[in-house]
Coordinates of C-alpha atoms and ligand atoms in Angstrom, one line a residue:
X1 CA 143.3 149.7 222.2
X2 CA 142.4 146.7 224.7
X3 CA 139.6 147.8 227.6
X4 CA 141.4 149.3 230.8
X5 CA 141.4 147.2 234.0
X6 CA 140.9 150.8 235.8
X7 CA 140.2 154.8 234.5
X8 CA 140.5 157.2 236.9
X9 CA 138.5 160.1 235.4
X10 CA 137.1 163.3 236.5
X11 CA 141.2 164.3 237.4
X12 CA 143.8 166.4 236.4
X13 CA 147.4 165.2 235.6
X14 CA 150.8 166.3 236.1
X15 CA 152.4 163.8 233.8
X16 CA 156.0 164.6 233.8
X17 CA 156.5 163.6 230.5
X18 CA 159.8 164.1 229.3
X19 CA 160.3 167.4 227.6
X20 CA 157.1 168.6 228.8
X21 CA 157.9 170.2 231.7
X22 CA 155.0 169.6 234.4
X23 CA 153.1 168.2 231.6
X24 CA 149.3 169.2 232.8
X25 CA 146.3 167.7 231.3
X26 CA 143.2 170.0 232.5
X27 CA 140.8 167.5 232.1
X28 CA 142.3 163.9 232.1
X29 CA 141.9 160.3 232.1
X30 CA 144.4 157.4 233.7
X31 CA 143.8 154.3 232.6
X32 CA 146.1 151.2 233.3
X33 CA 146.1 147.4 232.5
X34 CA 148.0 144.5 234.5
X35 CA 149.3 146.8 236.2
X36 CA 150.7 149.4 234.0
X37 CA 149.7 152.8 232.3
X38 CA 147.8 152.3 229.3
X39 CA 146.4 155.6 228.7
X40 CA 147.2 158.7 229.7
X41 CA 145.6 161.7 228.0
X42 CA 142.6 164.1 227.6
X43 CA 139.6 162.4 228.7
X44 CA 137.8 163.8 225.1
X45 CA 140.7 161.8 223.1
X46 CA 140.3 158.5 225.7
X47 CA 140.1 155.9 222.7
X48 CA 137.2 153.7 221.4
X49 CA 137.7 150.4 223.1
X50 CA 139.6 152.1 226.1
X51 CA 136.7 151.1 228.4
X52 CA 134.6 147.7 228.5
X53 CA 131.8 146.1 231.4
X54 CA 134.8 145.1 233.7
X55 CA 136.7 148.1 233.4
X56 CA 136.4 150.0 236.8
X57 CA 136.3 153.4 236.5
X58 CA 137.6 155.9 239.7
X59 CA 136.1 159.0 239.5
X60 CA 138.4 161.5 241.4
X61 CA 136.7 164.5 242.4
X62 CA 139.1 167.1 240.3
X63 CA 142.1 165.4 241.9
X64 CA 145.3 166.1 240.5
X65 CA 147.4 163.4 240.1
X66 CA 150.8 162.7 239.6
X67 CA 153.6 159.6 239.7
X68 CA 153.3 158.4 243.0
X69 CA 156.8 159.5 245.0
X70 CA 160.1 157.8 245.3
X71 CA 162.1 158.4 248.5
X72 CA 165.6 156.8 247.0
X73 CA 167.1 157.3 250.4
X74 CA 166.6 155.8 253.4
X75 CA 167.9 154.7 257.3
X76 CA 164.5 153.9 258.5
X77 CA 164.9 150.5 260.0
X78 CA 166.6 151.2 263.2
X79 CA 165.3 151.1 267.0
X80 CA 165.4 153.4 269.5
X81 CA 165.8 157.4 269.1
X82 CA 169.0 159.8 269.8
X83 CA 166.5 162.8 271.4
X84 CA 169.4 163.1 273.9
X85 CA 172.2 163.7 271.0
X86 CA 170.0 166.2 269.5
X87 CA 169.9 168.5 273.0
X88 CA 173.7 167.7 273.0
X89 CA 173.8 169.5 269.7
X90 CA 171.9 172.3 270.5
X91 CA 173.9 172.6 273.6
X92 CA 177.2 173.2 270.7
X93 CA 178.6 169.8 270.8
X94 CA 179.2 168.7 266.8
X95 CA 177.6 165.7 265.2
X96 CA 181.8 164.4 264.8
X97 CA 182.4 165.0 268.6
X98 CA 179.1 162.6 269.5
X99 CA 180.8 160.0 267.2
X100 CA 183.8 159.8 268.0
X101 CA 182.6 159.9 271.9
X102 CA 180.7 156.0 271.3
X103 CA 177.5 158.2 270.6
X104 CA 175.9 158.8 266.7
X105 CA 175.6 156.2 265.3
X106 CA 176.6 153.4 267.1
X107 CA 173.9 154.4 269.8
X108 CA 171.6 153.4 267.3
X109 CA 173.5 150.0 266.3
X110 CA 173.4 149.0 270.3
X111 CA 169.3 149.6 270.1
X112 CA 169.1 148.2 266.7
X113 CA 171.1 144.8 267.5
X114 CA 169.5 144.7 270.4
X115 CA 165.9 144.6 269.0
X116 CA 164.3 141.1 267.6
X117 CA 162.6 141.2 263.6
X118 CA 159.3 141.9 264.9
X119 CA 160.3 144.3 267.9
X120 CA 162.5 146.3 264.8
X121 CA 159.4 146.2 262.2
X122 CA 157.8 147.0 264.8
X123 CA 159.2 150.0 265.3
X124 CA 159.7 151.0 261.6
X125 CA 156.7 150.8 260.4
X126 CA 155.2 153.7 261.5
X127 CA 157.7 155.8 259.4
X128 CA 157.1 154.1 256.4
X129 CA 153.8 154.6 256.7
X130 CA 154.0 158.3 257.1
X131 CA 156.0 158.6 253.8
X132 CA 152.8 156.2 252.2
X133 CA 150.5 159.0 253.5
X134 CA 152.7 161.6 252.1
X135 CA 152.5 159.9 248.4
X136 CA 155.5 157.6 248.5
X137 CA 154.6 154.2 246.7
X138 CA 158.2 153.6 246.3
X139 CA 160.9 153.7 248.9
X140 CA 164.8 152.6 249.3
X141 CA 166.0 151.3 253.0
X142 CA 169.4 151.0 254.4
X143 CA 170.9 148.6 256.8
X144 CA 173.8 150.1 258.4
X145 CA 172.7 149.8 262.2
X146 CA 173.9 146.4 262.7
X147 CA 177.2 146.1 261.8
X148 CA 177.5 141.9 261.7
X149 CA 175.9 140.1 259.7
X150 CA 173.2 138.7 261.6
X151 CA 171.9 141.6 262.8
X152 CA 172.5 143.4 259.1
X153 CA 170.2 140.2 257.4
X154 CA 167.7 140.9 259.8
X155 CA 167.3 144.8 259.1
X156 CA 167.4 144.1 255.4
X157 CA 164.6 141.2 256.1
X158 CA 162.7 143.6 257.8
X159 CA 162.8 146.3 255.3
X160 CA 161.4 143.5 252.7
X161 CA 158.8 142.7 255.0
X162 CA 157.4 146.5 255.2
X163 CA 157.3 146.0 251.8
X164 CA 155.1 143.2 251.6
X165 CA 153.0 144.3 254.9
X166 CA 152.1 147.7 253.0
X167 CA 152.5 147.1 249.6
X168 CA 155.0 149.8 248.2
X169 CA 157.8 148.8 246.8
X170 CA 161.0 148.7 248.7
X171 CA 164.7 148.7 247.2
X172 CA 167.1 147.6 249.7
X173 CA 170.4 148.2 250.4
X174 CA 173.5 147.1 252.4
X175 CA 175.0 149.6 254.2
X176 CA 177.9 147.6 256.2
X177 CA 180.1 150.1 255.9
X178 CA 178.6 153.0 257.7
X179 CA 180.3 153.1 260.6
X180 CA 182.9 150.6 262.8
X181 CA 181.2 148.8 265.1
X182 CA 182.6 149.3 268.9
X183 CA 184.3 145.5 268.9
X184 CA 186.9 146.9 266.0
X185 CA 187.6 149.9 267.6
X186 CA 191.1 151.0 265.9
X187 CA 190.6 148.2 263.3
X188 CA 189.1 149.4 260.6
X189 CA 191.0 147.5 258.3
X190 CA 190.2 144.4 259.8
X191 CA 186.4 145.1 260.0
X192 CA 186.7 145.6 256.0
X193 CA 188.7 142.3 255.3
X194 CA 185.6 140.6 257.5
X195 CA 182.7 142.7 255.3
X196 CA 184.6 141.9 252.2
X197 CA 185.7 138.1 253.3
X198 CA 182.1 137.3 255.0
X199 CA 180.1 139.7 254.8
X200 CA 179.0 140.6 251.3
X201 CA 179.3 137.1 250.0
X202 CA 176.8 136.1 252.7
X203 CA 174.3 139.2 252.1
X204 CA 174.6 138.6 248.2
X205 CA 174.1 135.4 248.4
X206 CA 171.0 135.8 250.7
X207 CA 169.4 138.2 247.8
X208 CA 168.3 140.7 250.4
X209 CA 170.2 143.6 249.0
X210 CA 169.5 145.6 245.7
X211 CA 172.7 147.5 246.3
X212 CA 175.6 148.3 248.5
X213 CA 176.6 151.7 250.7
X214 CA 179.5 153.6 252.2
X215 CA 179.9 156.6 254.2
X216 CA 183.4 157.9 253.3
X217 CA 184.1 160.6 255.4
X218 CA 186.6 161.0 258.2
X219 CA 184.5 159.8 260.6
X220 CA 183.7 157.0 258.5
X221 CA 185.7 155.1 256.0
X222 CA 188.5 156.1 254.1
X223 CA 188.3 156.4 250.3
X224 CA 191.0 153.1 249.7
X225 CA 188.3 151.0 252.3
X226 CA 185.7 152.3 250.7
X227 CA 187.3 151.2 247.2
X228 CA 187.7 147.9 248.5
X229 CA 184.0 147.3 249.5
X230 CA 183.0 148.6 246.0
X231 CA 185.3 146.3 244.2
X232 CA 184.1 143.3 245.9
X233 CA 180.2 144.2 245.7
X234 CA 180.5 144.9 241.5
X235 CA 182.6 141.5 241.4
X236 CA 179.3 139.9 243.4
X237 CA 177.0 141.5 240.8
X238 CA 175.9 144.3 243.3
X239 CA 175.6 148.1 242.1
X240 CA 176.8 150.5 244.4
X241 CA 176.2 153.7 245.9
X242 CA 178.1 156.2 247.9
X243 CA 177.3 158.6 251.0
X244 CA 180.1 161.0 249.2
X245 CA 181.3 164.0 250.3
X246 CA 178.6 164.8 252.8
X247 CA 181.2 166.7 255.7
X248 CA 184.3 167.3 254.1
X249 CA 186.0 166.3 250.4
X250 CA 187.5 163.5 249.8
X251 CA 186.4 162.7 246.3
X252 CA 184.0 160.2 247.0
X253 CA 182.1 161.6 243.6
X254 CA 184.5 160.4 241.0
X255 CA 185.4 157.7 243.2
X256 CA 181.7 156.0 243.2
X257 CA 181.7 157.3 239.6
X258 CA 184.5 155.1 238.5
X259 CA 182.5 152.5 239.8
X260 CA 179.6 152.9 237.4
X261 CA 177.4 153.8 241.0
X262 CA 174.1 154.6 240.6
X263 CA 174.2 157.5 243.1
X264 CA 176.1 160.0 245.2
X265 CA 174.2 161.1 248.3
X266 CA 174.5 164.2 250.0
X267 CA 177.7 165.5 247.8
X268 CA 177.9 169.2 249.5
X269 CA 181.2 169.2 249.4
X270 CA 181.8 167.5 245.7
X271 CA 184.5 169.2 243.2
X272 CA 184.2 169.8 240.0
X273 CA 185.9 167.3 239.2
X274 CA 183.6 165.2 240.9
X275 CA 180.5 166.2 238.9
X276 CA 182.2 166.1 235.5
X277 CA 182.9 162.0 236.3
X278 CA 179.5 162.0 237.6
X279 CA 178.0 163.2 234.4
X280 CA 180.2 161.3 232.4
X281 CA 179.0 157.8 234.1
X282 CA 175.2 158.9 234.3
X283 CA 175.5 158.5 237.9
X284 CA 172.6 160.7 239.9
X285 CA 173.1 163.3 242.6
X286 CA 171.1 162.4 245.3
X287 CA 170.3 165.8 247.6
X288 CA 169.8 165.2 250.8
X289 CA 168.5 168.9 252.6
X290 CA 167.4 167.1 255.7
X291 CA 170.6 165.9 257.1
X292 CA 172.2 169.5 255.9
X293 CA 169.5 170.9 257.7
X294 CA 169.7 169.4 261.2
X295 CA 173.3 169.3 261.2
X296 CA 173.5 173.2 260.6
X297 CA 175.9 172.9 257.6
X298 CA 176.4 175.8 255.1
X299 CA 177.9 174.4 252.7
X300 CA 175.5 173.7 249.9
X301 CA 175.7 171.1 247.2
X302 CA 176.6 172.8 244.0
X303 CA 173.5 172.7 242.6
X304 CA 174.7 175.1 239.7
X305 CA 177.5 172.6 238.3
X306 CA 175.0 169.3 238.4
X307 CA 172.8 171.8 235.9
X308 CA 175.4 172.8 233.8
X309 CA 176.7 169.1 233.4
X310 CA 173.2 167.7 232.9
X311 CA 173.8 165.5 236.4
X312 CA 170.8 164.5 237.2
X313 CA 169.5 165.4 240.6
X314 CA 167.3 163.5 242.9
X315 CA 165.8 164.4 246.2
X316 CA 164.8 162.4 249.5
X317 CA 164.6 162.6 252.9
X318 CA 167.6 159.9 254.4
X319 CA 165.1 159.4 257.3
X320 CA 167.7 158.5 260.1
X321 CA 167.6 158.9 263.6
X322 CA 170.8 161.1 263.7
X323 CA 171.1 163.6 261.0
X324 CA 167.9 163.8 259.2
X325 CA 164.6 162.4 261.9
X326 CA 162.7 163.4 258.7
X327 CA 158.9 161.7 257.8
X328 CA 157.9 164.0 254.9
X329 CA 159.4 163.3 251.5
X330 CA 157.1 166.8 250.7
X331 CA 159.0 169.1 253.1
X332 CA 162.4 167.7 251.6
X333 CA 161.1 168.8 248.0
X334 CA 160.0 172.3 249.6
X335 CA 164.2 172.0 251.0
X336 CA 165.9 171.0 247.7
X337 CA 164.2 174.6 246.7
X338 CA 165.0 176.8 249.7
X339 CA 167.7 176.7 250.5
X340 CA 169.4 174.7 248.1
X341 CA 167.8 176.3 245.1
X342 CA 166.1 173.8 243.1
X343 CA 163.2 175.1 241.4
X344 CA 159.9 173.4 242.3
X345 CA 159.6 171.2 238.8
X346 CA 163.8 170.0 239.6
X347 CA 162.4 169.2 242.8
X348 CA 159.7 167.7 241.7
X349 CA 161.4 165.4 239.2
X350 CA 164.1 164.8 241.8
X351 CA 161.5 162.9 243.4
X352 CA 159.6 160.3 241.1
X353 CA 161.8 160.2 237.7
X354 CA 165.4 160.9 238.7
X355 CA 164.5 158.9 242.1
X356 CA 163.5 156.0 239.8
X357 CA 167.1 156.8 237.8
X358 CA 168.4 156.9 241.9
X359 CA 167.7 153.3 242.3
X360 CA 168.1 151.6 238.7
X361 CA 164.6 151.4 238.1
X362 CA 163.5 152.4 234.7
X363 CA 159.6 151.8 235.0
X364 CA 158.3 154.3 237.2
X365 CA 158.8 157.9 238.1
X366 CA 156.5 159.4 235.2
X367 CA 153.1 159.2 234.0
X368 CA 153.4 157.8 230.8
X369 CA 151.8 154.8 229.2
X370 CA 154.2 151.7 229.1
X371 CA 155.2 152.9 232.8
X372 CA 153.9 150.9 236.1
X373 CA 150.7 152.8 237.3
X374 CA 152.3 154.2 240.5
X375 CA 150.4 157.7 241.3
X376 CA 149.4 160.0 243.6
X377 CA 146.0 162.2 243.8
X378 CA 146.4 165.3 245.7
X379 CA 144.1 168.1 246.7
X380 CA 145.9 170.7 244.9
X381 CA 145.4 173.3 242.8
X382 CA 149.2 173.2 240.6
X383 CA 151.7 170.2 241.1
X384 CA 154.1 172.9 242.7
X385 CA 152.1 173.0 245.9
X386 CA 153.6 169.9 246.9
X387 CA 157.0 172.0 247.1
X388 CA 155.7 174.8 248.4
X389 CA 153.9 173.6 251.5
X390 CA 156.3 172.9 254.2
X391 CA 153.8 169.8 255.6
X392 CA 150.3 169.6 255.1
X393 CA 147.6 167.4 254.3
X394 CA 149.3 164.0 253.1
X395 CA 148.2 162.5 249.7
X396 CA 143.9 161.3 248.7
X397 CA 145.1 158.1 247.5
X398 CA 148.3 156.4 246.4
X399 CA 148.6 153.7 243.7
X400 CA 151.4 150.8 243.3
X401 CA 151.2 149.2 240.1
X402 CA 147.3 150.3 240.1
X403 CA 146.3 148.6 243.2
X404 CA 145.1 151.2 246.1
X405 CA 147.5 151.5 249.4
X406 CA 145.8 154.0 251.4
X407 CA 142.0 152.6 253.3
X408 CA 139.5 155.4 253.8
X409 CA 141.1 157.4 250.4
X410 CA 139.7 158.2 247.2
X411 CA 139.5 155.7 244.6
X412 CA 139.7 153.1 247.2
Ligands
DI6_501 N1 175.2 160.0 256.8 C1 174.1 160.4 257.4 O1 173.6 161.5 257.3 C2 173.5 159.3 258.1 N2 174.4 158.3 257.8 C3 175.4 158.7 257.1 O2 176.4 158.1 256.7 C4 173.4 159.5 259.6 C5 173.1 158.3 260.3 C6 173.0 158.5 261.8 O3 173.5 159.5 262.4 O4 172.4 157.6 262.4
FE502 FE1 172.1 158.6 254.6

């Protein structure tokens, strides 16, 4: 085999290896080249020719490492906070009610149109770099809190640019359709002709967005506008998502199914029905425990059908300033377990293979040689710690594509 750029030895690995379960390796050794995994195996089997003069070599201290986390869902360009709606809340008024009242969401687009490119990255940098520390080399970000297309261009800008200014990948995507901006109050119609018309043409021609959103729900669009927005983003060449089903049923699974989508987000309410076109189209359950969680809901995703229709679940923490104010892609995982009942391995996977799956990527998410070295070492004694904490010390080091992110950690 050709010399290693980098080895990290002295590890153990939690390789994910399809079929293998957590696939541990006691004693291991990681070795990439340009950029990619090139070994991955007991360090007594590491090859003849595996290591030359230039080929650095980490040692890690009894690390374990796995592939570095993907958070496939994301609001976390936005300004401002809504600390006020979350008292309201408390105080028994419902997430709807604060909508429909001017508050929600659009509090968020008046702070977020308000806010230049540098005030806004600015602002959301700090939360990507908390999901960094927390082992995420890969992230997806939403616009959404702008609402024209000026102000949409430059949240999608700035979630490029937190890509380049930390160096974890970043998957973006337009989210136009989240909610009606106050100047097409009772026009919801109209404000979809203008996102179709003007809009998507302009964001897809700009090549900011890796995808395009909807929230379909009664207090956002209805399953025919969200139709529309999907037919003109596949005829642009964009794959789409869907915030489906989150609050009530309106069959946004099948619908973002028929659309070949990549991914239906939140889906607590989803029908059988639903999952079976879901499964028939490959298209991944995104679960989403932090929104459930501060919204109080009791309705749980049906975790039980996804399994028994081989839907493949993925797990991530919509960091919003509304539903889900959520910086630990770790205490989402310990969710997706308790309470919605994923074991710690579904969770696991939920969040670097099936999150890769999430977000059309097919070269990451496991640690497996052909695969971009993405990983992250941890300070723990099984890879199921990382579900079972709720918080705790963030990651030792985390890798993009074999190049260090974190100063001060291990391997640096
Ligand atoms: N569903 C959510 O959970 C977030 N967006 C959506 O469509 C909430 C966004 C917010 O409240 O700011
Ligand atoms: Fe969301």
């Amino acid at each position: 085999m050709q010399p290693c750029d980098a080895l990290i030895v002295a590890c153990r690995a939690s390789t994910l290896a399809p079929g293998q379960g957590w696939g541990l390796i006691a004693d291991a050794a990681i070795g990439w080249r340009n950029g990619r995994l090139s070994y991955v195996g007991p360090r007594d089997q590491l090859p003849a020719g595996a290591i030359d003069a230039n080929t650095r070599i980490h040692p890690a201290n009894g690390a374990l490492v796995t592939p570095a986390l993907i958070d496939c869902h994301t609001h976390l360009v936005f300004a401002g906070e809504r600390i006020a709606e979350f008292e309201q809340r408390l105080e028994g008024t419902s997430y709807a009610q604060i909508a429909e009242a001017g508050g929600g969401i659009n509090a968020t687009v008046q702070a977020t149109r308000a806010a230049n490119e540098d005030e806004l990255l600015a602002q959301s940098l700090p939360r990507a770099r908390a999901l960094l520390a927390d082992g995420v080399a890969t992230l997806e970000i939403k616009s959404g809190y702008g609402l024209d297309l000026e102000s949409e261009l430059r949240m999608l800008r700035v979630a490029r640019r937190i890509g380049e200014t930390l160096g974890v990948t970043v998957r973006t995507t337009f989210l136009g359709a989240h909610a009606l901006p106050p100047e097409y109050r009772g026009r919801a119609d109209d404000y979809i002709d203008m996102l179709c018309a003007q809009m998507l043409p302009a964001v897809a021609e700009s090549g900011l967005a890796d995808a395009v959103d909807a929230f379909c729900e009664g207090i956002g669009f209805t399953p025919a506008q969200t139709r529309r927005v999907f037919t003109r983003a596949r005829a642009l060449g964009l794959p789409v998502k869907l915030h489906a089903d989150q609050l009530s049923d309106l069959g946004g699974a099948a619908l973002v199914a028929e659309f070949d989508g990549l991914s239906a987000d939140h889906v607590e309410y989803s029908n059988t029905d639903g999952v079976l076109a879901m499964a028939q189209s490959d298209c991944v359950a995104v679960l989403l425990p932090g929104a459930f969680h501060c919204l109080r809901e009791t309705k749980k995703p049906p975790v039980a059908d996804f399994r028994a229709h081989g839907v493949a679940m993925a797990v991530a923490t919509d960091c919003n300033p509304g539903t889900s104010p959520l910086l630990s892609l770790r205490l989402a995982l310990t969710m997706a377990c308790n309470p919605f009942g994923l074991t710690p391995l579904e969770s696991m996977l939920g969040a670097t293979a099936n999150a890769a799956k999430a977000l059309g990527l097919s070269d990451r998410g496991r640690l497996v040689p052909g695969l971009r070295a993405d990983l992250s070492l941890w300070d723990i004694a099984h890879p199921a710690a990382l579900a079972y904490w709720l918080g705790g010390p963030g990651a030792l080091q985390v890798f993009s594509a074999g190049v260090p992110l974190l100063r001060d950690g291990v391997c640096e």
